[in-house]
Amino acid sequence: MSFQAPKGVPEYFPPRSATFVAVRAAFAAAAGGAGYAYIEVPVFEDTELFARGVGESTDVVSKEMYTFADRGGRSVTLRPEFTAGVMRSTLEHGLHHGRLPVKLWTMGPAFRYERPQAGRYRQLQQFDLEAIGTEDPAVDAETIAIAWAGYRALGLTRVRLLLNTLGCAQCRPAYRAALQEFLRALDLDEATRRRVEINPLRVLDDKRPEVRAQVENAPLITDHLCASCKAHHDRVRTLLEDLRIPWEDTPRLVRGLDYYSRTTYEFDHPMLGAQSGIGGGGRYDGLSEDIGGPRLPGIGFAVGVDRIVMAVEAEGLAAGEPARVAVYGVPLGEEAARRMFALAHELRAAGIATDMAFDGKGLKGAMKGADRSGAAYAVILGERDLAAGSAQVKDLASGEQTAVPLGEIVTELKEKLS
């Protein structure tokens, strides 16, 4: 077979897929426990939504989006992130006219054309959470706490919370001017110089060592905050202290998308090397207006499911169990296979996970399948059993085997498994 998965697209199959499922379930449970509801948004959107919402100066928009013309000649883009689409859906369907904040979560693939490497993929799996319609710093802390709960539910102990603020429309202009003055004096390439004029904060997010070394002494936003932003940031940190969630002040932390303001944070896992970021988020109080909506502040986060799977494995944790059944049917003969097929469905309807041997396997081969399935019990049904109206129920741990009338199999196994 000559076909392979596309380059830069990870696949999850048993037994590793159990960890993937466990990661998504942990964050879904944490979100649901705080009153966040599920939303499903399109995999592709109008290209302009991301250009205006995410920001044309970002690497995501300028270099990494999968953009194409559909059959109607419209420019559409596979989503590179979730927040712009969730905000668009919130506005389009009037969710913001109800109780605020609008609390939503979603998950699935996002797409970015990047150079594939460990932890950096062209199809990346994300869990996304958004709280729209509030400026309360308590909600900032709540989003962080939900993500933290997700990591803890998986058993992760090496996660670090990096915390910063990016100020607001009132205090950022003075900082922007000071930062531009500093950056214009550096030895930067032409593309980076253009970025200095468009969005100088983006330069602080440059991953190239030669650029990072030059911006080491750049002005800090925390030295230019207005009183309101400083109070907001202090409140978030106080609330995190109350929850005993440790953080590290990271005054040069800049998220990769233009819509961020005020609270900004990342979750880092030091055992993953260069791709150590396993999630992050922040406040985006101007995003609604950027895409043509009313003023509608918001905050949220996205965590990288792929990298969290790697973190779980790096810490040697067992998150999630491979799919197992409780009962495995072993039919011996054509008529027994027919009766076992119906019995398996009866067991499943009673809430008992059940599998069975197919392809007319003999007793030895079928029992190997029973052992591999992880089942607690095997139900063996042969011609003699059929004639007697019973089946052999075998405890696969002890080897003990007893005959049970066919009409009592479901009740018997429910009692044994309880």
GROMACS .gro file of C-alpha atoms in nm:
model
  418
    1MET     CA    1   0.000   0.000   0.000
    2SER     CA    2   0.156   0.327  -0.114
    3PHE     CA    3  -0.069   0.575   0.072
    4GLN     CA    4   0.048   0.749   0.388
    5ALA     CA    5  -0.100   1.012   0.620
    6PRO     CA    6  -0.027   1.370   0.505
    7LYS     CA    7   0.301   1.513   0.630
    8GLY     CA    8   0.267   1.689   0.964
    9VAL     CA    9  -0.062   1.520   1.059
   10PRO     CA   10  -0.040   1.295   1.367
   11GLU     CA   11  -0.267   0.995   1.400
   12TYR     CA   12  -0.383   0.830   1.720
   13PHE     CA   13  -0.460   0.459   1.728
   14PRO     CA   14  -0.482   0.200   2.007
   15PRO     CA   15  -0.341   0.188   2.263
   16ARG     CA   16  -0.208   0.548   2.245
   17SER     CA   17  -0.548   0.683   2.138
   18ALA     CA   18  -0.672   0.612   2.492
   19THR     CA   19  -0.449   0.893   2.622
   20PHE     CA   20  -0.576   1.127   2.348
   21VAL     CA   21  -0.937   1.058   2.452
   22ALA     CA   22  -0.849   1.099   2.821
   23VAL     CA   23  -0.695   1.443   2.759
   24ARG     CA   24  -1.004   1.574   2.583
   25ALA     CA   25  -1.232   1.421   2.846
   26ALA     CA   26  -1.037   1.579   3.134
   27PHE     CA   27  -1.075   1.932   2.996
   28ALA     CA   28  -1.437   1.877   2.892
   29ALA     CA   29  -1.518   1.768   3.248
   30ALA     CA   30  -1.340   2.070   3.397
   31ALA     CA   31  -1.526   2.307   3.162
   32GLY     CA   32  -1.864   2.145   3.222
   33GLY     CA   33  -1.812   2.165   3.596
   34ALA     CA   34  -1.787   2.544   3.568
   35GLY     CA   35  -2.099   2.587   3.357
   36TYR     CA   36  -1.943   2.603   3.010
   37ALA     CA   37  -2.158   2.460   2.728
   38TYR     CA   38  -2.041   2.291   2.408
   39ILE     CA   39  -2.042   2.475   2.074
   40GLU     CA   40  -1.961   2.330   1.732
   41VAL     CA   41  -1.815   2.576   1.480
   42PRO     CA   42  -1.710   2.527   1.115
   43VAL     CA   43  -1.372   2.385   1.018
   44PHE     CA   44  -1.346   2.661   0.755
   45GLU     CA   45  -1.456   3.025   0.757
   46ASP     CA   46  -1.440   3.337   0.542
   47THR     CA   47  -1.071   3.426   0.514
   48GLU     CA   48  -1.141   3.786   0.616
   49LEU     CA   49  -1.263   3.669   0.959
   50PHE     CA   50  -0.914   3.547   1.046
   51ALA     CA   51  -0.737   3.836   0.871
   52ARG     CA   52  -0.932   4.090   1.077
   53GLY     CA   53  -0.972   3.889   1.395
   54VAL     CA   54  -0.635   3.718   1.432
   55GLY     CA   55  -0.435   4.000   1.270
   56GLU     CA   56  -0.265   4.036   0.932
   57SER     CA   57   0.073   4.103   1.095
   58THR     CA   58   0.079   3.763   1.268
   59ASP     CA   59   0.271   3.466   1.134
   60VAL     CA   60  -0.053   3.269   1.149
   61VAL     CA   61  -0.224   3.494   0.892
   62SER     CA   62   0.077   3.596   0.683
   63LYS     CA   63   0.250   3.257   0.656
   64GLU     CA   64   0.057   2.964   0.800
   65MET     CA   65  -0.308   2.964   0.687
   66TYR     CA   66  -0.455   2.708   0.449
   67THR     CA   67  -0.649   2.945   0.222
   68PHE     CA   68  -0.824   2.856  -0.104
   69ALA     CA   69  -1.106   2.966  -0.333
   70ASP     CA   70  -1.417   2.751  -0.322
   71ARG     CA   71  -1.624   2.665  -0.629
   72GLY     CA   72  -1.811   2.992  -0.592
   73GLY     CA   73  -1.489   3.193  -0.600
   74ARG     CA   74  -1.507   3.283  -0.231
   75SER     CA   75  -1.183   3.289  -0.030
   76VAL     CA   76  -1.213   3.048   0.261
   77THR     CA   77  -0.958   2.932   0.518
   78LEU     CA   78  -0.927   2.620   0.731
   79ARG     CA   79  -0.945   2.748   1.087
   80PRO     CA   80  -0.598   2.816   1.234
   81GLU     CA   81  -0.756   2.875   1.578
   82PHE     CA   82  -1.101   2.874   1.739
   83THR     CA   83  -1.160   3.209   1.910
   84ALA     CA   84  -1.249   3.417   1.603
   85GLY     CA   85  -1.499   3.153   1.489
   86VAL     CA   86  -1.656   3.121   1.834
   87MET     CA   87  -1.693   3.500   1.857
   88ARG     CA   88  -1.844   3.513   1.507
   89SER     CA   89  -2.094   3.241   1.600
   90THR     CA   90  -2.181   3.414   1.928
   91LEU     CA   91  -2.261   3.738   1.745
   92GLU     CA   92  -2.441   3.574   1.451
   93HIS     CA   93  -2.676   3.375   1.673
   94GLY     CA   94  -2.727   3.645   1.936
   95LEU     CA   95  -2.592   3.445   2.226
   96HIS     CA   96  -2.467   3.769   2.382
   97HIS     CA   97  -2.826   3.892   2.421
   98GLY     CA   98  -2.885   3.633   2.693
   99ARG     CA   99  -2.712   3.575   3.024
  100LEU     CA  100  -2.353   3.699   3.038
  101PRO     CA  101  -2.089   3.584   3.026
  102VAL     CA  102  -2.153   3.343   2.741
  103LYS     CA  103  -1.954   3.036   2.849
  104LEU     CA  104  -1.854   2.800   2.569
  105TRP     CA  105  -1.608   2.522   2.491
  106THR     CA  106  -1.523   2.325   2.180
  107MET     CA  107  -1.253   2.097   2.047
  108GLY     CA  108  -1.121   1.954   1.724
  109PRO     CA  109  -0.853   2.011   1.461
  110ALA     CA  110  -0.699   2.343   1.360
  111PHE     CA  111  -0.470   2.386   1.062
  112ARG     CA  112  -0.144   2.574   1.016
  113TYR     CA  113   0.113   2.531   0.742
  114GLU     CA  114   0.428   2.491   0.949
  115ARG     CA  115   0.749   2.292   0.921
  116PRO     CA  116   0.652   1.960   1.081
  117GLN     CA  117   0.850   1.855   1.387
  118ALA     CA  118   0.778   1.688   1.720
  119GLY     CA  119   0.492   1.879   1.880
  120ARG     CA  120   0.441   2.116   1.585
  121TYR     CA  121   0.193   1.992   1.330
  122ARG     CA  122  -0.002   2.109   1.028
  123GLN     CA  123  -0.317   1.956   1.172
  124LEU     CA  124  -0.315   2.023   1.544
  125GLN     CA  125  -0.579   1.914   1.792
  126GLN     CA  126  -0.704   2.176   2.036
  127PHE     CA  127  -0.944   2.209   2.327
  128ASP     CA  128  -1.080   2.564   2.334
  129LEU     CA  129  -1.273   2.752   2.605
  130GLU     CA  130  -1.420   3.104   2.587
  131ALA     CA  131  -1.602   3.337   2.829
  132ILE     CA  132  -1.759   3.624   2.635
  133GLY     CA  133  -1.925   3.937   2.770
  134THR     CA  134  -1.737   4.023   3.090
  135GLU     CA  135  -1.434   4.222   3.203
  136ASP     CA  136  -1.434   4.072   3.552
  137PRO     CA  137  -1.080   3.959   3.646
  138ALA     CA  138  -1.241   3.671   3.837
  139VAL     CA  139  -1.334   3.517   3.502
  140ASP     CA  140  -0.972   3.552   3.389
  141ALA     CA  141  -0.870   3.353   3.696
  142GLU     CA  142  -1.154   3.105   3.636
  143THR     CA  143  -1.031   3.017   3.287
  144ILE     CA  144  -0.684   2.957   3.424
  145ALA     CA  145  -0.826   2.743   3.705
  146ILE     CA  146  -1.024   2.529   3.458
  147ALA     CA  147  -0.715   2.459   3.250
  148TRP     CA  148  -0.517   2.389   3.566
  149ALA     CA  149  -0.784   2.141   3.677
  150GLY     CA  150  -0.759   1.965   3.343
  151TYR     CA  151  -0.383   1.921   3.376
  152ARG     CA  152  -0.417   1.803   3.735
  153ALA     CA  153  -0.689   1.552   3.644
  154LEU     CA  154  -0.441   1.390   3.407
  155GLY     CA  155  -0.182   1.369   3.685
  156LEU     CA  156   0.059   1.622   3.533
  157THR     CA  157   0.288   1.778   3.795
  158ARG     CA  158   0.549   1.963   3.588
  159VAL     CA  159   0.319   2.226   3.432
  160ARG     CA  160   0.426   2.590   3.480
  161LEU     CA  161   0.190   2.888   3.450
  162LEU     CA  162   0.351   3.192   3.288
  163LEU     CA  163   0.150   3.510   3.347
  164ASN     CA  164   0.159   3.860   3.201
  165THR     CA  165  -0.061   4.152   3.103
  166LEU     CA  166  -0.057   4.340   2.770
  167GLY     CA  167  -0.237   4.652   2.889
  168CYS     CA  168  -0.532   4.813   2.711
  169ALA     CA  169  -0.611   5.070   2.444
  170GLN     CA  170  -0.545   5.351   2.694
  171CYS     CA  171  -0.200   5.253   2.817
  172ARG     CA  172  -0.060   5.048   2.531
  173PRO     CA  173   0.004   5.342   2.288
  174ALA     CA  174   0.269   5.492   2.517
  175TYR     CA  175   0.432   5.153   2.557
  176ARG     CA  176   0.411   5.090   2.182
  177ALA     CA  177   0.594   5.417   2.115
  178ALA     CA  178   0.867   5.334   2.370
  179LEU     CA  179   0.906   4.985   2.231
  180GLN     CA  180   0.927   5.109   1.871
  181GLU     CA  181   1.195   5.361   1.966
  182PHE     CA  182   1.397   5.079   2.125
  183LEU     CA  183   1.348   4.835   1.835
  184ARG     CA  184   1.434   5.085   1.561
  185ALA     CA  185   1.785   5.110   1.704
  186LEU     CA  186   1.847   4.733   1.669
  187ASP     CA  187   2.012   4.544   1.386
  188LEU     CA  188   1.703   4.373   1.245
  189ASP     CA  189   1.624   4.232   0.903
  190GLU     CA  190   1.388   4.418   0.672
  191ALA     CA  191   1.084   4.198   0.739
  192THR     CA  192   1.123   4.242   1.115
  193ARG     CA  193   1.166   4.620   1.071
  194ARG     CA  194   0.833   4.627   0.891
  195ARG     CA  195   0.678   4.438   1.181
  196VAL     CA  196   0.817   4.700   1.421
  197GLU     CA  197   0.602   4.960   1.245
  198ILE     CA  198   0.289   4.743   1.217
  199ASN     CA  199   0.285   4.561   1.550
  200PRO     CA  200   0.603   4.593   1.756
  201LEU     CA  201   0.475   4.351   2.024
  202ARG     CA  202   0.509   4.075   1.766
  203VAL     CA  203   0.887   4.125   1.764
  204LEU     CA  204   0.901   4.024   2.130
  205ASP     CA  205   0.746   3.691   2.026
  206ASP     CA  206   1.018   3.621   1.766
  207LYS     CA  207   1.170   3.278   1.834
  208ARG     CA  208   1.501   3.337   1.653
  209PRO     CA  209   1.795   3.344   1.900
  210GLU     CA  210   1.959   3.643   1.733
  211VAL     CA  211   1.640   3.849   1.773
  212ARG     CA  212   1.568   3.728   2.125
  213ALA     CA  213   1.917   3.833   2.233
  214GLN     CA  214   1.865   4.186   2.101
  215VAL     CA  215   1.527   4.239   2.269
  216GLU     CA  216   1.653   4.118   2.607
  217ASN     CA  217   1.654   4.474   2.744
  218ALA     CA  218   1.338   4.595   2.568
  219PRO     CA  219   1.097   4.813   2.769
  220LEU     CA  220   0.840   4.621   2.973
  221ILE     CA  221   0.464   4.670   2.942
  222THR     CA  222   0.434   4.636   3.320
  223ASP     CA  223   0.619   4.968   3.354
  224HIS     CA  224   0.358   5.144   3.139
  225LEU     CA  225   0.028   5.011   3.274
  226CYS     CA  226  -0.259   5.246   3.351
  227ALA     CA  227  -0.412   5.227   3.699
  228SER     CA  228  -0.707   5.021   3.574
  229CYS     CA  229  -0.489   4.758   3.402
  230LYS     CA  230  -0.257   4.737   3.701
  231ALA     CA  231  -0.554   4.682   3.933
  232HIS     CA  232  -0.695   4.417   3.698
  233HIS     CA  233  -0.364   4.231   3.684
  234ASP     CA  234  -0.317   4.248   4.061
  235ARG     CA  235  -0.668   4.111   4.114
  236VAL     CA  236  -0.605   3.813   3.884
  237ARG     CA  237  -0.288   3.727   4.073
  238THR     CA  238  -0.462   3.760   4.410
  239LEU     CA  239  -0.737   3.524   4.300
  240LEU     CA  240  -0.483   3.270   4.177
  241GLU     CA  241  -0.312   3.293   4.515
  242ASP     CA  242  -0.646   3.220   4.681
  243LEU     CA  243  -0.675   2.906   4.465
  244ARG     CA  244  -0.313   2.811   4.540
  245ILE     CA  245  -0.231   2.803   4.171
  246PRO     CA  246   0.137   2.900   4.134
  247TRP     CA  247   0.237   3.137   3.854
  248GLU     CA  248   0.553   3.298   3.725
  249ASP     CA  249   0.547   3.667   3.629
  250THR     CA  250   0.670   3.674   3.268
  251PRO     CA  251   0.676   4.040   3.161
  252ARG     CA  252   0.800   3.960   2.806
  253LEU     CA  253   0.531   3.702   2.738
  254VAL     CA  254   0.345   3.791   2.416
  255ARG     CA  255   0.086   3.559   2.266
  256GLY     CA  256   0.103   3.494   1.892
  257LEU     CA  257  -0.228   3.658   1.794
  258ASP     CA  258  -0.311   4.028   1.765
  259TYR     CA  259  -0.639   4.027   1.954
  260TYR     CA  260  -0.492   3.979   2.303
  261SER     CA  261  -0.511   4.252   2.568
  262ARG     CA  262  -0.465   4.265   2.945
  263THR     CA  263  -0.439   3.915   3.097
  264THR     CA  264  -0.216   3.686   2.892
  265TYR     CA  265  -0.087   3.346   2.997
  266GLU     CA  266   0.079   3.027   2.882
  267PHE     CA  267   0.120   2.679   3.025
  268ASP     CA  268   0.466   2.534   2.981
  269HIS     CA  269   0.599   2.181   3.026
  270PRO     CA  270   0.981   2.175   3.055
  271MET     CA  271   1.015   1.809   2.954
  272LEU     CA  272   0.903   1.878   2.595
  273GLY     CA  273   1.208   2.070   2.476
  274ALA     CA  274   1.162   2.342   2.214
  275GLN     CA  275   0.786   2.286   2.183
  276SER     CA  276   0.718   2.319   2.555
  277GLY     CA  277   0.402   2.530   2.532
  278ILE     CA  278   0.103   2.305   2.601
  279GLY     CA  279  -0.164   2.573   2.619
  280GLY     CA  280  -0.232   2.938   2.665
  281GLY     CA  281  -0.484   3.214   2.644
  282GLY     CA  282  -0.578   3.561   2.744
  283ARG     CA  283  -0.820   3.847   2.718
  284TYR     CA  284  -0.943   3.977   2.379
  285ASP     CA  285  -1.161   4.276   2.464
  286GLY     CA  286  -1.148   4.430   2.115
  287LEU     CA  287  -1.206   4.119   1.902
  288SER     CA  288  -1.583   4.164   1.863
  289GLU     CA  289  -1.537   4.518   1.731
  290ASP     CA  290  -1.252   4.403   1.501
  291ILE     CA  291  -1.492   4.170   1.319
  292GLY     CA  292  -1.779   4.419   1.303
  293GLY     CA  293  -1.966   4.346   1.625
  294PRO     CA  294  -2.047   4.556   1.932
  295ARG     CA  295  -1.807   4.603   2.218
  296LEU     CA  296  -1.803   4.262   2.383
  297PRO     CA  297  -1.503   4.175   2.602
  298GLY     CA  298  -1.391   3.818   2.639
  299ILE     CA  299  -1.124   3.581   2.759
  300GLY     CA  300  -1.037   3.222   2.682
  301PHE     CA  301  -0.770   2.962   2.625
  302ALA     CA  302  -0.673   2.683   2.390
  303VAL     CA  303  -0.467   2.384   2.494
  304GLY     CA  304  -0.276   2.163   2.253
  305VAL     CA  305  -0.407   1.809   2.289
  306ASP     CA  306  -0.113   1.669   2.090
  307ARG     CA  307   0.144   1.823   2.321
  308ILE     CA  308  -0.047   1.728   2.634
  309VAL     CA  309  -0.040   1.366   2.517
  310MET     CA  310   0.338   1.405   2.485
  311ALA     CA  311   0.357   1.558   2.834
  312VAL     CA  312   0.157   1.271   2.984
  313GLU     CA  313   0.395   1.026   2.820
  314ALA     CA  314   0.702   1.228   2.925
  315GLU     CA  315   0.592   1.208   3.290
  316GLY     CA  316   0.531   0.835   3.254
  317LEU     CA  317   0.163   0.862   3.341
  318ALA     CA  318  -0.116   0.625   3.247
  319ALA     CA  319  -0.401   0.852   3.137
  320GLY     CA  320  -0.695   0.663   2.993
  321GLU     CA  321  -0.754   0.296   2.950
  322PRO     CA  322  -0.752   0.115   2.616
  323ALA     CA  323  -1.098   0.000   2.509
  324ARG     CA  324  -1.182  -0.318   2.696
  325VAL     CA  325  -1.487  -0.538   2.720
  326ALA     CA  326  -1.625  -0.720   3.023
  327VAL     CA  327  -1.747  -1.029   2.838
  328TYR     CA  328  -1.613  -1.218   2.537
  329GLY     CA  329  -1.830  -1.467   2.349
  330VAL     CA  330  -1.678  -1.792   2.219
  331PRO     CA  331  -1.922  -1.964   1.977
  332LEU     CA  332  -1.831  -2.307   1.845
  333GLY     CA  333  -2.026  -2.379   1.527
  334GLU     CA  334  -2.254  -2.191   1.291
  335GLU     CA  335  -2.574  -2.213   1.497
  336ALA     CA  336  -2.384  -2.122   1.815
  337ALA     CA  337  -2.241  -1.816   1.637
  338ARG     CA  338  -2.592  -1.704   1.545
  339ARG     CA  339  -2.717  -1.744   1.904
  340MET     CA  340  -2.404  -1.578   2.046
  341PHE     CA  341  -2.446  -1.282   1.812
  342ALA     CA  342  -2.794  -1.219   1.958
  343LEU     CA  343  -2.670  -1.278   2.314
  344ALA     CA  344  -2.389  -1.024   2.267
  345HIS     CA  345  -2.645  -0.760   2.172
  346GLU     CA  346  -2.860  -0.850   2.474
  347LEU     CA  347  -2.556  -0.801   2.699
  348ARG     CA  348  -2.471  -0.468   2.539
  349ALA     CA  349  -2.830  -0.349   2.580
  350ALA     CA  350  -2.796  -0.433   2.949
  351GLY     CA  351  -2.489  -0.208   2.972
  352ILE     CA  352  -2.226  -0.483   2.960
  353ALA     CA  353  -1.944  -0.422   2.713
  354THR     CA  354  -1.922  -0.736   2.504
  355ASP     CA  355  -1.723  -0.869   2.209
  356MET     CA  356  -1.711  -1.212   2.047
  357ALA     CA  357  -1.502  -1.430   1.820
  358PHE     CA  358  -1.576  -1.415   1.446
  359ASP     CA  359  -1.472  -1.613   1.136
  360GLY     CA  360  -1.556  -1.950   1.289
  361LYS     CA  361  -1.247  -1.969   1.509
  362GLY     CA  362  -1.187  -2.288   1.704
  363LEU     CA  363  -1.179  -2.298   2.083
  364LYS     CA  364  -0.804  -2.236   2.115
  365GLY     CA  365  -0.801  -1.937   1.879
  366ALA     CA  366  -1.117  -1.791   2.027
  367MET     CA  367  -0.984  -1.815   2.382
  368LYS     CA  368  -0.669  -1.630   2.274
  369GLY     CA  369  -0.901  -1.352   2.156
  370ALA     CA  370  -1.075  -1.357   2.492
  371ASP     CA  371  -0.744  -1.314   2.675
  372ARG     CA  372  -0.638  -1.026   2.448
  373SER     CA  373  -0.972  -0.848   2.490
  374GLY     CA  374  -0.914  -0.791   2.861
  375ALA     CA  375  -1.256  -0.938   2.940
  376ALA     CA  376  -1.334  -1.068   3.288
  377TYR     CA  377  -1.557  -1.348   3.165
  378ALA     CA  378  -1.590  -1.565   2.857
  379VAL     CA  379  -1.920  -1.719   2.748
  380ILE     CA  380  -1.853  -2.046   2.565
  381LEU     CA  381  -2.136  -2.186   2.355
  382GLY     CA  382  -2.109  -2.515   2.165
  383GLU     CA  383  -2.349  -2.766   2.014
  384ARG     CA  384  -2.392  -2.958   2.341
  385ASP     CA  385  -2.458  -2.635   2.527
  386LEU     CA  386  -2.723  -2.536   2.274
  387ALA     CA  387  -2.890  -2.874   2.312
  388ALA     CA  388  -2.892  -2.826   2.690
  389GLY     CA  389  -3.016  -2.467   2.663
  390SER     CA  390  -2.716  -2.331   2.852
  391ALA     CA  391  -2.368  -2.183   2.807
  392GLN     CA  392  -2.040  -2.210   2.994
  393VAL     CA  393  -1.945  -1.892   3.182
  394LYS     CA  394  -1.572  -1.889   3.251
  395ASP     CA  395  -1.393  -1.657   3.495
  396LEU     CA  396  -1.081  -1.570   3.296
  397ALA     CA  397  -0.884  -1.477   3.610
  398SER     CA  398  -0.951  -1.789   3.818
  399GLY     CA  399  -1.032  -2.032   3.539
  400GLU     CA  400  -1.353  -2.136   3.716
  401GLN     CA  401  -1.627  -2.239   3.472
  402THR     CA  402  -1.999  -2.302   3.533
  403ALA     CA  403  -2.299  -2.386   3.318
  404VAL     CA  404  -2.569  -2.116   3.314
  405PRO     CA  405  -2.908  -2.136   3.140
  406LEU     CA  406  -2.915  -1.912   2.832
  407GLY     CA  407  -3.212  -1.719   2.964
  408GLU     CA  408  -3.019  -1.631   3.280
  409ILE     CA  409  -2.685  -1.532   3.124
  410VAL     CA  410  -2.750  -1.155   3.130
  411THR     CA  411  -2.869  -1.154   3.492
  412GLU     CA  412  -2.586  -1.381   3.604
  413LEU     CA  413  -2.315  -1.170   3.442
  414LYS     CA  414  -2.463  -0.843   3.574
  415GLU     CA  415  -2.442  -0.988   3.925
  416LYS     CA  416  -2.087  -1.112   3.878
  417LEU     CA  417  -1.965  -0.784   3.731
  418SER     CA  418  -2.132  -0.571   3.999
   0.00000   0.00000   0.00000
